[in-house]
Amino acid sequence: MLPNLSSLKTDALSQLEQIQSPDDLPVWYRAWLGRKGHLTEALRGLGGLSAEDRPKAGQQVNQLKEELEQAFQARQEAVKNLALAASLAGGALDITLPGRPLQGGHLHITTRTLRKIRQIFGEMGFQVYEAPEVETDETNFGLLNIPPYHPARDMWDTFWVDDGVVLRTHTSPGQIRCMREYHPQPIRVILPGKCYRYEAITPRSEHQFFQVEGLAIGRNITMTDLIGTMREFTLKMYGESRRLRLRGSYFPFTEPSIEIDMDCMICQGKGCRVCKHTGWLEVGGAGMVHPVVLENGGYDPGEWTGFAFGMGVERPAMLHHGIEDIRYFYSNDLRFLHQF
Ligand code: FA5
């Protein structure tokens, strides 16, 4: 038996019209259009009709369903507007309040560190030379006095892009490019950029990181110029009271080679967890440009000398700011980035 659709419609619409609160809307919907609602009941009643009456009645029920759906949508909109009007009339909007501050972007800690390094070397007369991140095996190794099968290649775990093509493992190949471009002029440049190493990622090591290379070529450049330059940089970067220490080292592209350390800025050289209780922190590797490398760059080693250095960017920044894990630099976590 089919209920009287006309009175069902009148009742449904009159109840809908009385709704003032958004909370009552789903209650109405369940009662009239839900799975156990009046209209679904009416649809079930169709089964009791004769085959002759059923199509017409079915059409009427479906039409009513559509009308109620539309009325519901309209009421939903109206109730939303009523709620907004009530909130405005109640003074919920205080137009005298100051606006919410816009959150401005700011520079990444690595960018800021790089800019400071550039500025300090800029003041000392160094220009910036950009070199590619994808390098040939020849420039990354061979021309830097590291021929194929040389054991020193083990110092740099390499990402190979193709046969003879690598992601540069250090910024040193830029030395060759720069020398070949500027030869036979004197050179004083830094080469900042990204390097890649096929290394296990740990709190201290990433497989991508920045280095800043330095290169000076001239007719009377000596080790003293290198030490003076590194000293000037370290004091400007990390504070006037820093002390430097030089240790003999080995790089195939410099001779002699040194490592430069400064006294730990956390414990002032007394020894702490950060400096592994040595009192010293590494600034970078350096040395006098090897005669073979000078020659590969187009400079006659009988006439020209030069120094080169290479230092990390993230590791010193970690020490400077007490950052415990290098992975934060690349994780894009705003809670980390906002601190700088
Ligand atoms: C070199 O890469 C030499 N090319 C440096 C050099 C240049 C020496 C010119 C002489 C003349 P080394 O492998 O030590 O050296 O790397 C230099 C710095 O890069 C390190 O002191 C460290 O700060 C940074 N570094 C190296 N590997 C990583 C890594 N996996 N993650 C983060 N920083 C790294």
Coordinates of C-alpha atoms and ligand atoms in Angstrom, one line a residue:
M1 CA 0.0 0.0 0.0
L2 CA 1.5 3.4 -1.1
P3 CA 1.2 6.3 1.5
N4 CA -0.4 9.5 0.4
L5 CA 2.5 11.2 -1.5
S6 CA 1.0 14.6 -1.4
S7 CA 0.6 14.8 2.4
L8 CA 4.1 13.2 2.8
K9 CA 5.5 16.0 0.7
T10 CA 3.7 18.7 2.7
D11 CA 4.9 17.3 6.0
A12 CA 8.5 16.9 4.8
L13 CA 8.7 20.4 3.4
S14 CA 7.0 22.1 6.4
Q15 CA 9.5 20.3 8.8
L16 CA 12.4 21.3 6.6
E17 CA 11.3 25.0 6.6
Q18 CA 11.3 25.1 10.4
I19 CA 15.0 24.1 10.6
Q20 CA 17.2 26.9 11.9
S21 CA 20.3 25.1 13.1
P22 CA 22.8 23.2 10.9
D23 CA 22.8 20.4 13.4
D24 CA 19.1 19.6 12.6
L25 CA 19.7 19.1 8.9
P26 CA 21.1 15.6 9.0
V27 CA 18.3 14.5 11.4
W28 CA 15.7 15.6 8.8
Y29 CA 17.7 14.0 6.0
R30 CA 17.8 10.6 7.8
A31 CA 14.1 10.8 8.7
W32 CA 12.9 11.5 5.1
L33 CA 15.5 10.5 2.6
G34 CA 17.7 8.1 4.6
R35 CA 17.9 4.3 4.3
K36 CA 15.1 3.9 6.8
G37 CA 13.3 7.2 5.9
H38 CA 9.7 7.7 4.9
L39 CA 10.4 7.9 1.2
T40 CA 12.4 4.6 1.2
E41 CA 9.4 3.1 3.0
A42 CA 7.2 4.5 0.2
L43 CA 9.4 2.9 -2.4
R44 CA 9.0 -0.5 -0.6
G45 CA 5.2 0.0 -0.8
L46 CA 5.5 -0.1 -4.6
G47 CA 5.8 -3.9 -4.3
G48 CA 2.2 -4.2 -3.1
L49 CA 0.8 -2.4 -6.2
S50 CA -0.5 -4.1 -9.3
A51 CA 1.8 -4.3 -12.3
E52 CA -0.3 -1.8 -14.0
D53 CA -0.2 0.9 -11.3
R54 CA 3.5 0.3 -10.3
P55 CA 5.3 2.3 -13.1
K56 CA 3.3 5.5 -12.6
A57 CA 3.6 5.3 -8.8
G58 CA 7.3 4.6 -9.1
Q59 CA 7.7 7.7 -11.2
Q60 CA 5.8 9.8 -8.7
V61 CA 8.0 8.6 -5.8
N62 CA 11.2 9.2 -7.7
Q63 CA 10.0 12.7 -8.6
L64 CA 9.2 13.5 -5.0
K65 CA 12.6 12.2 -3.9
E66 CA 14.3 14.6 -6.3
E67 CA 12.1 17.5 -5.2
L68 CA 13.0 16.8 -1.5
E69 CA 16.7 16.5 -2.4
Q70 CA 16.6 19.9 -4.1
A71 CA 14.6 21.4 -1.2
F72 CA 17.2 20.0 1.2
Q73 CA 20.1 21.6 -0.7
A74 CA 18.4 25.0 -0.8
R75 CA 17.6 24.8 3.0
Q76 CA 21.2 23.8 3.7
E77 CA 22.4 26.9 2.0
A78 CA 19.8 29.1 3.7
V79 CA 20.7 27.7 7.1
K80 CA 24.3 28.4 6.5
N81 CA 23.5 32.0 5.6
L82 CA 21.3 32.4 8.6
A83 CA 24.2 31.2 10.8
L84 CA 26.6 33.6 9.2
A85 CA 24.1 36.5 9.6
A86 CA 23.6 35.6 13.2
S87 CA 27.3 35.5 13.9
L88 CA 27.8 38.9 12.1
A89 CA 24.8 40.5 14.0
G90 CA 26.2 39.1 17.3
G91 CA 29.4 41.1 16.7
A92 CA 31.6 38.0 16.3
L93 CA 33.7 39.8 13.7
D94 CA 35.9 42.4 15.4
I95 CA 37.1 44.6 12.6
T96 CA 39.3 46.6 14.9
L97 CA 41.6 43.5 15.5
P98 CA 44.9 43.8 13.7
G99 CA 45.3 41.5 10.7
R100 CA 47.0 38.1 11.0
P101 CA 50.7 38.6 10.1
L102 CA 51.6 37.0 6.7
Q103 CA 54.3 34.4 7.1
G104 CA 57.2 35.5 4.9
G105 CA 59.6 33.0 3.5
H106 CA 63.3 33.2 4.4
L107 CA 66.6 31.9 3.3
H108 CA 67.6 28.3 4.0
I109 CA 70.4 27.8 6.5
T110 CA 72.7 26.5 3.8
T111 CA 72.0 29.5 1.5
R112 CA 72.8 31.9 4.4
T113 CA 76.0 30.1 5.2
L114 CA 77.1 30.1 1.6
R115 CA 76.3 33.8 1.3
K116 CA 78.4 34.6 4.3
I117 CA 81.3 32.6 2.9
R118 CA 81.0 34.4 -0.4
Q119 CA 80.9 37.7 1.3
I120 CA 84.0 37.1 3.4
F121 CA 86.0 35.8 0.4
G122 CA 84.5 38.6 -1.8
E123 CA 86.0 41.2 0.7
M124 CA 89.4 39.5 0.1
G125 CA 89.1 39.9 -3.6
F126 CA 87.9 36.4 -4.6
Q127 CA 85.4 36.1 -7.4
V128 CA 82.9 33.3 -7.7
Y129 CA 83.3 30.7 -10.4
E130 CA 80.5 28.3 -11.2
A131 CA 81.3 24.8 -12.5
P132 CA 79.0 22.0 -13.5
E133 CA 77.7 19.3 -11.1
V134 CA 77.8 16.6 -13.8
E135 CA 81.5 16.1 -14.7
T136 CA 83.6 13.9 -16.8
D137 CA 85.7 11.2 -15.1
E138 CA 88.7 13.0 -16.6
T139 CA 88.0 16.4 -14.9
N140 CA 86.8 15.0 -11.6
F141 CA 89.8 12.6 -11.3
G142 CA 92.3 12.3 -14.2
L143 CA 93.3 15.9 -14.6
L144 CA 93.5 16.3 -10.8
N145 CA 96.3 13.7 -10.8
I146 CA 94.1 10.8 -9.9
P147 CA 94.4 8.4 -12.9
P148 CA 92.2 5.4 -13.3
Y149 CA 93.0 2.6 -10.8
H150 CA 94.9 5.0 -8.6
P151 CA 94.1 4.0 -5.0
A152 CA 93.2 7.6 -4.1
R153 CA 90.0 7.1 -6.1
D154 CA 88.8 5.2 -3.0
M155 CA 88.7 8.5 -1.1
W156 CA 85.6 9.5 -3.1
D157 CA 82.7 7.0 -3.5
T158 CA 81.3 8.0 -6.8
F159 CA 77.8 8.1 -8.5
W160 CA 78.4 7.2 -12.2
V161 CA 76.0 8.8 -14.6
D162 CA 77.3 7.1 -17.7
D163 CA 80.6 5.6 -18.9
G164 CA 83.1 8.4 -18.2
V165 CA 80.5 10.7 -16.6
V166 CA 80.1 11.3 -12.9
L167 CA 78.2 13.4 -10.4
R168 CA 81.1 15.5 -9.1
T169 CA 82.4 14.1 -5.9
H170 CA 84.1 17.4 -4.9
T171 CA 84.3 20.9 -6.2
S172 CA 88.0 20.5 -7.2
P173 CA 87.3 19.7 -10.9
G174 CA 86.2 23.3 -11.2
Q175 CA 89.9 24.2 -10.6
I176 CA 90.7 22.7 -14.0
R177 CA 87.8 24.4 -15.8
C178 CA 88.7 27.8 -14.3
M179 CA 92.4 27.5 -15.1
R180 CA 91.7 26.5 -18.7
E181 CA 89.3 29.5 -19.1
Y182 CA 91.5 32.1 -17.4
H183 CA 95.0 30.9 -18.4
P184 CA 97.4 32.8 -18.6
Q185 CA 95.9 35.3 -16.2
P186 CA 96.4 35.2 -12.4
I187 CA 93.3 33.7 -10.6
R188 CA 91.6 34.3 -7.3
V189 CA 88.3 32.5 -7.1
I190 CA 86.0 30.5 -4.9
L191 CA 83.9 27.7 -6.4
P192 CA 80.8 27.0 -4.3
G193 CA 78.6 24.1 -5.3
K194 CA 76.9 20.8 -4.7
C195 CA 78.8 17.5 -4.5
Y196 CA 77.6 13.9 -4.5
R197 CA 79.0 10.8 -2.9
Y198 CA 77.8 7.3 -3.0
E199 CA 78.0 7.1 0.8
A200 CA 75.9 5.7 3.6
I201 CA 73.7 8.5 5.0
T202 CA 74.5 9.1 8.7
P203 CA 74.0 12.0 11.1
R204 CA 77.3 13.4 9.8
S205 CA 77.3 12.4 6.1
E206 CA 74.8 13.0 3.3
H207 CA 75.1 11.7 -0.3
Q208 CA 74.6 15.4 -1.4
F209 CA 76.3 18.3 0.3
F210 CA 77.9 21.6 -0.5
Q211 CA 81.6 22.4 -0.7
V212 CA 83.4 25.7 -1.2
E213 CA 86.6 25.3 -3.2
G214 CA 89.2 28.1 -3.3
L215 CA 91.9 28.6 -5.9
A216 CA 94.6 31.3 -6.3
I217 CA 97.2 31.2 -9.1
G218 CA 99.9 33.7 -9.4
R219 CA 103.6 34.2 -9.9
N220 CA 104.7 34.3 -6.3
I221 CA 102.0 32.5 -4.3
T222 CA 103.3 30.6 -1.3
M223 CA 102.0 28.5 1.5
T224 CA 102.0 31.6 3.7
D225 CA 99.4 33.2 1.4
L226 CA 97.2 30.0 1.9
I227 CA 97.6 30.1 5.7
G228 CA 96.9 33.9 5.8
T229 CA 93.8 33.5 3.7
M230 CA 92.4 30.6 5.7
R231 CA 93.2 32.5 8.9
E232 CA 91.4 35.6 7.8
F233 CA 88.4 33.6 6.6
T234 CA 88.1 31.6 9.9
L235 CA 88.3 34.6 12.1
K236 CA 85.6 36.4 10.1
M237 CA 83.4 33.4 9.9
Y238 CA 83.7 32.0 13.4
G239 CA 85.0 34.8 15.6
E240 CA 88.2 36.8 16.1
S241 CA 89.4 34.7 19.0
R242 CA 89.7 31.4 17.0
R243 CA 93.0 29.7 16.8
L244 CA 94.2 27.6 13.8
R245 CA 96.2 24.4 13.6
L246 CA 97.7 22.8 10.4
R247 CA 98.3 19.1 10.0
G248 CA 100.2 17.4 7.1
S249 CA 97.8 15.5 4.9
Y250 CA 97.5 14.0 1.4
F251 CA 95.5 15.0 -1.6
P252 CA 96.7 13.9 -5.1
F253 CA 96.1 17.4 -6.5
T254 CA 98.1 19.4 -3.9
E255 CA 101.7 19.2 -2.8
P256 CA 102.3 19.7 0.0
S257 CA 98.8 19.0 1.4
I258 CA 97.4 20.1 4.8
E259 CA 94.2 19.9 6.9
I260 CA 93.2 23.0 8.7
D261 CA 91.6 22.8 12.1
M262 CA 90.3 25.6 14.4
D263 CA 89.9 25.3 18.1
C264 CA 86.4 24.1 19.0
M265 CA 84.0 27.1 19.3
I266 CA 81.7 25.1 21.7
C267 CA 84.2 24.3 24.4
Q268 CA 86.9 26.9 23.4
G269 CA 89.4 24.2 22.9
K270 CA 89.0 22.4 26.2
G271 CA 87.5 19.3 24.7
C272 CA 83.8 18.3 24.5
R273 CA 81.4 15.9 22.7
V274 CA 81.2 18.0 19.5
C275 CA 85.0 18.0 19.0
K276 CA 85.3 14.4 20.2
H277 CA 87.3 15.7 23.2
T278 CA 90.2 16.8 21.0
G279 CA 89.6 20.6 21.3
W280 CA 89.8 20.9 17.5
L281 CA 87.3 21.1 14.6
E282 CA 88.1 20.5 10.9
V283 CA 87.8 23.6 8.6
G284 CA 88.9 21.9 5.4
G285 CA 91.6 20.4 3.2
A286 CA 94.1 22.5 1.4
G287 CA 97.6 22.7 -0.2
M288 CA 99.8 24.1 -2.9
V289 CA 98.4 23.2 -6.4
H290 CA 100.3 20.2 -7.7
P291 CA 102.6 21.0 -10.7
V292 CA 100.8 18.3 -12.7
V293 CA 97.5 20.0 -12.1
L294 CA 98.9 23.4 -13.0
E295 CA 100.1 22.0 -16.2
N296 CA 96.8 20.3 -16.9
G297 CA 95.2 23.8 -16.4
G298 CA 97.6 25.3 -18.9
Y299 CA 100.0 27.0 -16.5
D300 CA 103.7 26.5 -16.6
P301 CA 104.7 25.3 -13.1
G302 CA 108.2 26.8 -13.6
E303 CA 106.6 30.2 -13.7
W304 CA 103.3 29.9 -11.8
T305 CA 102.4 28.6 -8.3
G306 CA 99.0 28.5 -6.5
F307 CA 97.1 27.3 -3.5
A308 CA 93.8 25.5 -3.3
F309 CA 91.4 24.7 -0.5
G310 CA 88.1 22.8 -0.1
M311 CA 85.7 22.9 2.8
G312 CA 82.3 21.6 3.6
V313 CA 79.3 23.9 4.3
E314 CA 76.8 21.8 6.2
R315 CA 79.2 20.3 8.7
P316 CA 80.6 23.6 9.9
A317 CA 77.1 25.1 10.0
M318 CA 76.0 22.1 12.2
L319 CA 78.8 22.9 14.6
H320 CA 78.1 26.6 14.6
H321 CA 74.4 26.2 15.3
G322 CA 74.4 23.0 17.4
I323 CA 72.6 20.9 14.7
E324 CA 72.9 17.2 15.5
D325 CA 71.9 15.6 12.2
I326 CA 72.8 16.6 8.7
R327 CA 69.6 15.1 7.3
Y328 CA 67.6 18.0 8.7
F329 CA 69.2 20.2 5.9
Y330 CA 67.3 18.2 3.2
S331 CA 64.2 17.1 5.0
N332 CA 62.1 20.3 4.4
D333 CA 60.8 20.1 7.9
L334 CA 59.5 23.6 8.6
R335 CA 60.0 23.3 12.4
F336 CA 63.7 23.0 11.6
L337 CA 63.8 25.6 8.9
H338 CA 62.0 28.3 10.9
Q339 CA 64.7 28.3 13.5
F340 CA 67.2 30.1 11.2
Ligands
FA5_1 C1 87.9 17.1 -0.7 O1 86.8 16.8 -1.2 C2 89.0 17.9 -1.4 N1 88.6 18.1 -2.7 C3 89.3 19.2 -0.6 C4 90.5 19.9 -1.2 C5 90.3 20.9 -2.1 C6 91.8 19.6 -0.7 C7 91.4 21.6 -2.6 C8 92.9 20.3 -1.2 C9 92.7 21.3 -2.1 P1 87.3 16.0 1.6 O2 86.8 14.7 1.0 O3 88.0 15.9 2.9 O4 88.2 16.8 0.6 O5 86.0 16.9 1.7 C10 86.1 18.3 2.2 C11 84.9 18.6 3.1 O6 83.7 18.2 2.5 C12 84.9 17.8 4.4 O7 85.8 18.4 5.3 C13 83.5 17.9 4.8 O8 83.2 19.1 5.5 C14 82.7 17.9 3.5 N2 82.2 16.5 3.3 C15 82.8 15.5 2.7 N3 82.0 14.4 2.6 C16 80.8 14.8 3.1 C17 79.5 14.2 3.3 N4 79.3 12.9 2.9 N5 78.5 14.9 3.8 C18 78.7 16.2 4.2 N6 79.9 16.8 4.1 C19 80.9 16.2 3.5

